[in-house]
Amino acid sequence: MNRDDRVANYMLFAFSVISLVLLSLPLSGKVRSFRACVSYLLNPIPYYAGSATERIKDLPKNAARMISGDIELHEARRRLEEAQLVFEEVQTLREENSRLRLAAGLAPSGGRRLRWASILQREPMQWHRSLRVAAGAVDGVKINAPVLGLYDGRLGVVGRIIQVEERIATVLLLTDELSAVAARISQKWEGLTQGVGSARLKMNYLPVETEFEIGDEVRTSPTSAAFPAGIAIGTVSKLYESDPFLAFQSVELEPAVPASALREVLILEPITASTNAPKKPKFLPPAAPIIKKKVMKPVAVSTASIVVSSPSAPSSEGMLE
């Protein structure tokens, strides 16, 4: 073994002894603070558990305050995330409650069933004509079922079902040129609301002598064959000039429920003959007994056996024919 190797061994032995002596001596506050901070930076997870108080109770105040402050900040962030999740859940429940209250206040005739369905698809080339929803024949959706939407806290007319597949249905929007619904303006004058292929609607067949104002409400009429009465359609946004060659006037409407702002729709059961038919009672009252009257049969009498005698006539002329 050469001289350099012996010096290296001696130095290693000396440093080992010094290290053991230092480890056996009581640690100062600065050393413990430094060790605790390094331990917290490398592995902070054990401090987040319930043993954090035990780990920092023997540390100097400054180090304990720094570590406990960071632990409290981490806990505050965790609670903030939980509060955000709870807030979003509450908002969802509020929206659901609002939809249910509006649906319950609808009170459709004949006890028709209601079903919420999310919007799946809208084609750009048919933006104001139709959309597809996530409800189909397996969900009880039928052709011509009225479709409503919730916007700005109220229900309004969206359209009606024109095609039903197994789990998907197509809605013809009210803004389409083929759509029309009987409506009343200002709860008094009746007309026909029709789509024009754009974001607006048009109401025709209004009396010429009647004056309307911008902002007048238009709702479904009781004479509508598909929609319940009183559902919002829109408000008057423009008054057309009267045409002297027409016996009616028209107004432009702004839809109460813009289809482009919806995420889901409310589908009603369509009105059918069976929907409005009165329900038969489960138990029918017993029928009254039928009393048969005896009819006396006529007795045939031969005219040849009846003889009327007369003192002034011969006996042969007294026989009746």
Coordinates of C-alpha atoms in Angstrom, one line a residue:
M1 CA 0.0 0.0 0.0
N2 CA 1.5 3.3 -1.1
R3 CA 1.6 6.5 0.8
D4 CA -1.4 8.1 -1.0
D5 CA -3.7 5.2 -0.2
R6 CA -2.8 5.3 3.5
V7 CA -3.6 9.0 3.7
A8 CA -7.0 8.4 2.0
N9 CA -7.9 5.7 4.5
Y10 CA -6.8 7.9 7.4
M11 CA -8.9 10.8 6.1
L12 CA -12.0 8.5 5.6
F13 CA -11.6 7.1 9.1
A14 CA -11.3 10.6 10.6
F15 CA -14.4 11.9 8.8
S16 CA -16.4 8.9 9.9
V17 CA -15.5 9.5 13.5
I18 CA -16.3 13.2 13.2
S19 CA -19.7 12.3 11.7
L20 CA -20.6 9.9 14.4
V21 CA -19.6 12.5 17.1
L22 CA -21.7 15.1 15.4
L23 CA -24.7 12.8 15.1
S24 CA -24.5 12.0 18.8
L25 CA -24.5 15.6 19.8
P26 CA -27.8 17.5 20.4
L27 CA -28.9 19.4 17.3
S28 CA -29.2 23.2 17.3
G29 CA -32.4 25.0 16.2
K30 CA -30.9 26.1 12.9
V31 CA -29.8 22.6 12.0
R32 CA -33.2 21.1 12.9
S33 CA -35.0 23.9 11.0
F34 CA -32.8 23.2 7.9
R35 CA -33.4 19.5 8.1
A36 CA -37.2 19.9 8.5
C37 CA -37.4 22.3 5.6
V38 CA -35.4 20.0 3.3
S39 CA -37.5 17.1 4.4
Y40 CA -40.7 19.0 3.7
L41 CA -39.5 20.1 0.3
L42 CA -38.5 16.6 -0.8
N43 CA -41.5 14.8 0.6
P44 CA -44.4 17.0 1.9
I45 CA -47.1 14.3 1.8
P46 CA -46.5 13.1 5.4
Y47 CA -47.0 16.6 6.7
Y48 CA -50.5 16.8 5.1
A49 CA -51.7 14.0 7.3
G50 CA -52.8 14.3 11.0
S51 CA -49.2 13.9 12.2
A52 CA -48.1 17.4 10.9
T53 CA -48.5 18.9 14.3
E54 CA -46.3 16.3 15.9
R55 CA -43.6 16.8 13.3
I56 CA -43.3 20.5 13.7
K57 CA -43.9 21.0 17.4
D58 CA -40.2 20.8 18.3
L59 CA -39.0 23.1 15.5
P60 CA -38.2 26.7 15.9
K61 CA -41.1 29.1 15.5
N62 CA -40.0 30.5 12.2
A63 CA -39.6 27.1 10.6
A64 CA -42.8 25.8 12.2
R65 CA -44.7 28.9 11.0
M66 CA -43.5 28.6 7.5
I67 CA -44.3 24.9 7.2
S68 CA -47.7 25.2 8.9
G69 CA -48.6 28.2 6.6
D70 CA -47.9 26.1 3.5
I71 CA -49.9 23.2 4.9
E72 CA -52.8 25.5 5.6
L73 CA -52.6 27.0 2.1
H74 CA -52.7 23.5 0.6
E75 CA -55.7 22.6 2.7
A76 CA -57.4 25.9 1.7
R77 CA -56.9 25.1 -1.9
R78 CA -58.3 21.6 -1.5
R79 CA -61.4 23.0 0.3
L80 CA -61.8 25.6 -2.5
E81 CA -61.8 22.9 -5.1
E82 CA -64.4 20.9 -3.1
A83 CA -66.5 24.1 -2.7
Q84 CA -66.4 24.7 -6.5
L85 CA -67.6 21.2 -7.2
V86 CA -70.4 21.6 -4.7
F87 CA -71.3 25.0 -6.2
E88 CA -71.5 23.4 -9.7
E89 CA -73.6 20.6 -8.4
V90 CA -76.0 23.1 -6.7
Q91 CA -76.2 25.1 -9.9
T92 CA -77.1 21.9 -11.8
L93 CA -79.8 21.1 -9.2
R94 CA -81.2 24.6 -9.4
E95 CA -81.5 24.4 -13.2
E96 CA -83.1 21.0 -12.8
N97 CA -85.5 22.3 -10.2
S98 CA -86.4 25.2 -12.4
R99 CA -87.1 22.9 -15.4
L100 CA -89.2 20.6 -13.2
R101 CA -91.2 23.6 -11.8
L102 CA -91.9 24.9 -15.3
A103 CA -92.8 21.5 -16.6
A104 CA -95.1 21.0 -13.6
G105 CA -96.7 24.3 -14.2
L106 CA -97.4 23.4 -17.8
A107 CA -100.3 21.2 -16.9
P108 CA -100.9 19.8 -20.4
S109 CA -104.4 18.6 -21.2
G110 CA -105.0 14.9 -20.9
G111 CA -102.1 14.3 -18.6
R112 CA -99.5 14.1 -21.4
R113 CA -96.1 12.8 -20.5
L114 CA -93.0 15.0 -20.5
R115 CA -89.4 14.0 -21.4
W116 CA -86.2 16.1 -21.4
A117 CA -83.7 15.2 -24.2
S118 CA -80.3 16.6 -24.9
I119 CA -79.5 18.1 -28.4
L120 CA -77.0 15.9 -30.3
Q121 CA -76.5 17.5 -33.7
R122 CA -77.3 20.6 -35.8
E123 CA -76.4 20.8 -39.5
P124 CA -74.9 24.1 -40.6
M125 CA -76.8 24.0 -43.9
Q126 CA -80.1 23.5 -42.0
W127 CA -79.4 25.7 -39.0
H128 CA -82.9 27.2 -38.8
R129 CA -84.7 24.1 -40.1
S130 CA -84.0 21.1 -37.8
L131 CA -82.0 19.5 -35.1
R132 CA -81.5 16.0 -33.7
V133 CA -82.1 15.0 -30.0
A134 CA -81.1 12.0 -27.9
A135 CA -84.5 10.4 -27.6
G136 CA -86.3 8.0 -29.8
A137 CA -88.9 5.3 -30.1
V138 CA -87.6 3.3 -27.2
D139 CA -88.2 6.4 -25.0
G140 CA -91.8 6.8 -26.2
V141 CA -91.2 9.7 -28.6
K142 CA -93.8 9.9 -31.4
I143 CA -94.3 11.8 -34.6
N144 CA -95.8 15.3 -34.3
A145 CA -94.9 15.5 -30.6
P146 CA -94.6 19.2 -29.6
V147 CA -91.1 20.3 -28.5
L148 CA -90.5 23.1 -26.1
G149 CA -87.3 24.8 -24.8
L150 CA -86.2 26.6 -21.6
Y151 CA -84.5 29.9 -22.1
D152 CA -84.1 32.9 -19.7
G153 CA -86.3 31.2 -17.1
R154 CA -89.3 30.5 -19.3
L155 CA -90.6 27.8 -21.6
G156 CA -91.2 28.5 -25.3
V157 CA -92.1 26.8 -28.5
V158 CA -89.2 25.1 -30.4
G159 CA -90.9 22.9 -32.9
R160 CA -92.3 19.4 -33.4
I161 CA -91.0 15.9 -34.0
I162 CA -91.0 14.9 -37.7
Q163 CA -88.8 11.7 -37.7
V164 CA -88.3 9.1 -35.0
E165 CA -85.5 6.4 -34.9
E166 CA -84.8 3.9 -32.2
R167 CA -82.8 6.3 -30.0
I168 CA -82.7 9.6 -32.0
A169 CA -85.4 11.9 -33.2
T170 CA -85.5 14.9 -35.6
V171 CA -87.1 18.2 -34.6
L172 CA -88.6 20.5 -37.2
L173 CA -87.9 24.0 -35.8
L174 CA -90.6 26.6 -35.7
T175 CA -88.3 28.9 -37.8
D176 CA -88.5 26.5 -40.8
E177 CA -90.7 27.6 -43.7
L178 CA -92.9 24.5 -43.3
S179 CA -93.7 25.2 -39.6
A180 CA -96.8 27.0 -38.4
V181 CA -98.7 27.3 -35.2
A182 CA -102.0 29.0 -34.2
A183 CA -101.1 32.0 -31.9
R184 CA -102.6 34.9 -30.1
I185 CA -101.1 38.3 -29.7
S186 CA -101.7 40.3 -26.6
Q187 CA -104.0 37.5 -25.5
K188 CA -106.7 38.9 -27.8
W189 CA -106.1 38.7 -31.5
E190 CA -105.5 35.4 -33.2
G191 CA -103.3 34.7 -36.2
L192 CA -100.9 32.1 -37.6
T193 CA -97.2 32.2 -36.7
Q194 CA -95.0 30.8 -39.5
G195 CA -91.3 30.3 -40.0
V196 CA -89.3 32.1 -42.7
G197 CA -86.1 30.2 -42.7
S198 CA -84.2 32.6 -40.6
A199 CA -83.8 33.5 -36.9
R200 CA -87.1 35.5 -37.0
L201 CA -90.8 34.5 -37.3
K202 CA -93.8 36.0 -39.1
M203 CA -97.3 36.2 -37.8
N204 CA -100.0 36.6 -40.5
Y205 CA -103.8 37.0 -40.7
L206 CA -104.1 39.7 -38.1
P207 CA -107.0 42.2 -38.4
V208 CA -106.1 45.3 -40.5
E209 CA -107.9 47.7 -38.2
T210 CA -105.9 46.6 -35.1
E211 CA -102.8 48.4 -33.9
F212 CA -99.9 46.5 -32.4
E213 CA -96.7 47.7 -30.6
I214 CA -93.1 46.5 -30.5
G215 CA -92.7 44.1 -27.6
D216 CA -96.2 42.7 -27.6
E217 CA -96.2 39.0 -26.5
V218 CA -97.3 36.2 -28.7
R219 CA -98.4 32.9 -27.2
T220 CA -100.0 29.7 -28.5
S221 CA -103.7 29.7 -29.0
P222 CA -106.2 27.4 -27.4
T223 CA -107.2 26.4 -31.0
S224 CA -103.7 24.9 -31.6
A225 CA -103.9 21.3 -32.5
A226 CA -100.4 20.4 -31.2
F227 CA -99.3 22.8 -28.5
P228 CA -100.8 23.6 -25.1
A229 CA -102.4 27.0 -24.8
G230 CA -100.4 29.9 -23.4
I231 CA -96.8 28.8 -24.3
A232 CA -94.5 31.6 -25.3
I233 CA -93.7 32.0 -29.0
G234 CA -92.0 35.4 -29.2
T235 CA -92.5 39.1 -29.1
V236 CA -93.3 41.6 -31.9
S237 CA -90.0 43.0 -33.3
K238 CA -91.2 44.7 -36.4
L239 CA -94.5 46.1 -37.9
Y240 CA -95.0 45.6 -41.6
E241 CA -96.7 48.3 -43.7
S242 CA -100.3 47.5 -44.5
D243 CA -100.9 46.1 -48.0
P244 CA -104.1 47.6 -49.4
F245 CA -104.7 44.5 -51.5
L246 CA -104.7 42.2 -48.5
A247 CA -107.4 41.7 -45.9
F248 CA -105.0 41.2 -43.1
Q249 CA -101.7 42.5 -41.7
S250 CA -98.5 40.8 -40.6
V251 CA -95.8 41.4 -37.9
E252 CA -92.3 40.1 -37.4
L253 CA -91.5 38.1 -34.2
E254 CA -88.4 37.5 -32.2
P255 CA -88.5 33.9 -30.9
A256 CA -88.9 33.5 -27.2
V257 CA -86.6 30.5 -27.3
P258 CA -83.7 30.7 -29.8
A259 CA -82.9 27.2 -30.8
S260 CA -79.1 28.0 -31.1
A261 CA -78.9 28.7 -27.4
L262 CA -80.4 25.4 -26.2
R263 CA -78.6 22.3 -24.9
E264 CA -81.8 20.2 -24.3
V265 CA -85.5 20.3 -25.1
L266 CA -88.7 19.2 -23.5
I267 CA -90.8 16.7 -25.6
L268 CA -94.5 16.4 -24.9
E269 CA -96.7 13.5 -25.8
P270 CA -98.7 14.4 -28.9
I271 CA -102.4 15.0 -28.7
T272 CA -104.3 12.0 -30.1
A273 CA -107.9 10.8 -30.0
S274 CA -107.0 8.4 -27.2
T275 CA -105.3 11.3 -25.2
N276 CA -108.5 13.3 -25.0
A277 CA -110.9 10.4 -24.7
P278 CA -112.5 10.1 -21.2
K279 CA -111.3 7.3 -19.1
K280 CA -113.6 4.4 -18.6
P281 CA -114.6 3.6 -15.0
K282 CA -113.1 0.5 -13.6
F283 CA -116.4 -0.7 -12.2
L284 CA -119.6 -0.3 -14.2
P285 CA -122.9 -0.1 -12.3
P286 CA -125.1 -3.1 -12.7
A287 CA -127.5 -2.9 -15.6
A288 CA -131.2 -2.6 -14.9
P289 CA -133.2 -5.8 -15.4
I290 CA -135.0 -6.0 -18.6
I291 CA -138.8 -6.8 -18.1
K292 CA -140.4 -8.6 -21.0
K293 CA -144.0 -7.7 -21.6
K294 CA -146.3 -10.5 -22.6
V295 CA -148.1 -9.7 -25.9
M296 CA -151.5 -11.3 -26.4
K297 CA -151.7 -13.1 -29.6
P298 CA -154.7 -12.3 -31.8
V299 CA -157.3 -15.0 -32.2
A300 CA -158.4 -15.8 -35.7
V301 CA -162.1 -15.9 -36.1
S302 CA -163.7 -17.3 -39.2
T303 CA -166.3 -15.0 -40.7
A304 CA -168.1 -18.1 -42.0
S305 CA -169.1 -19.2 -38.5
I306 CA -170.8 -15.9 -37.6
V307 CA -174.5 -15.8 -38.6
V308 CA -176.7 -12.9 -38.0
S309 CA -180.4 -13.7 -38.2
S310 CA -183.0 -11.1 -39.2
P311 CA -186.7 -11.6 -39.2
S312 CA -187.3 -9.6 -42.4
A313 CA -184.5 -11.2 -44.5
P314 CA -183.9 -14.7 -45.6
S315 CA -181.3 -16.7 -43.6
S316 CA -178.8 -16.8 -46.5
E317 CA -178.2 -13.0 -46.7
G318 CA -177.3 -12.9 -43.0
M319 CA -173.8 -14.4 -43.5
L320 CA -171.0 -11.9 -43.5
E321 CA -168.3 -12.1 -46.1

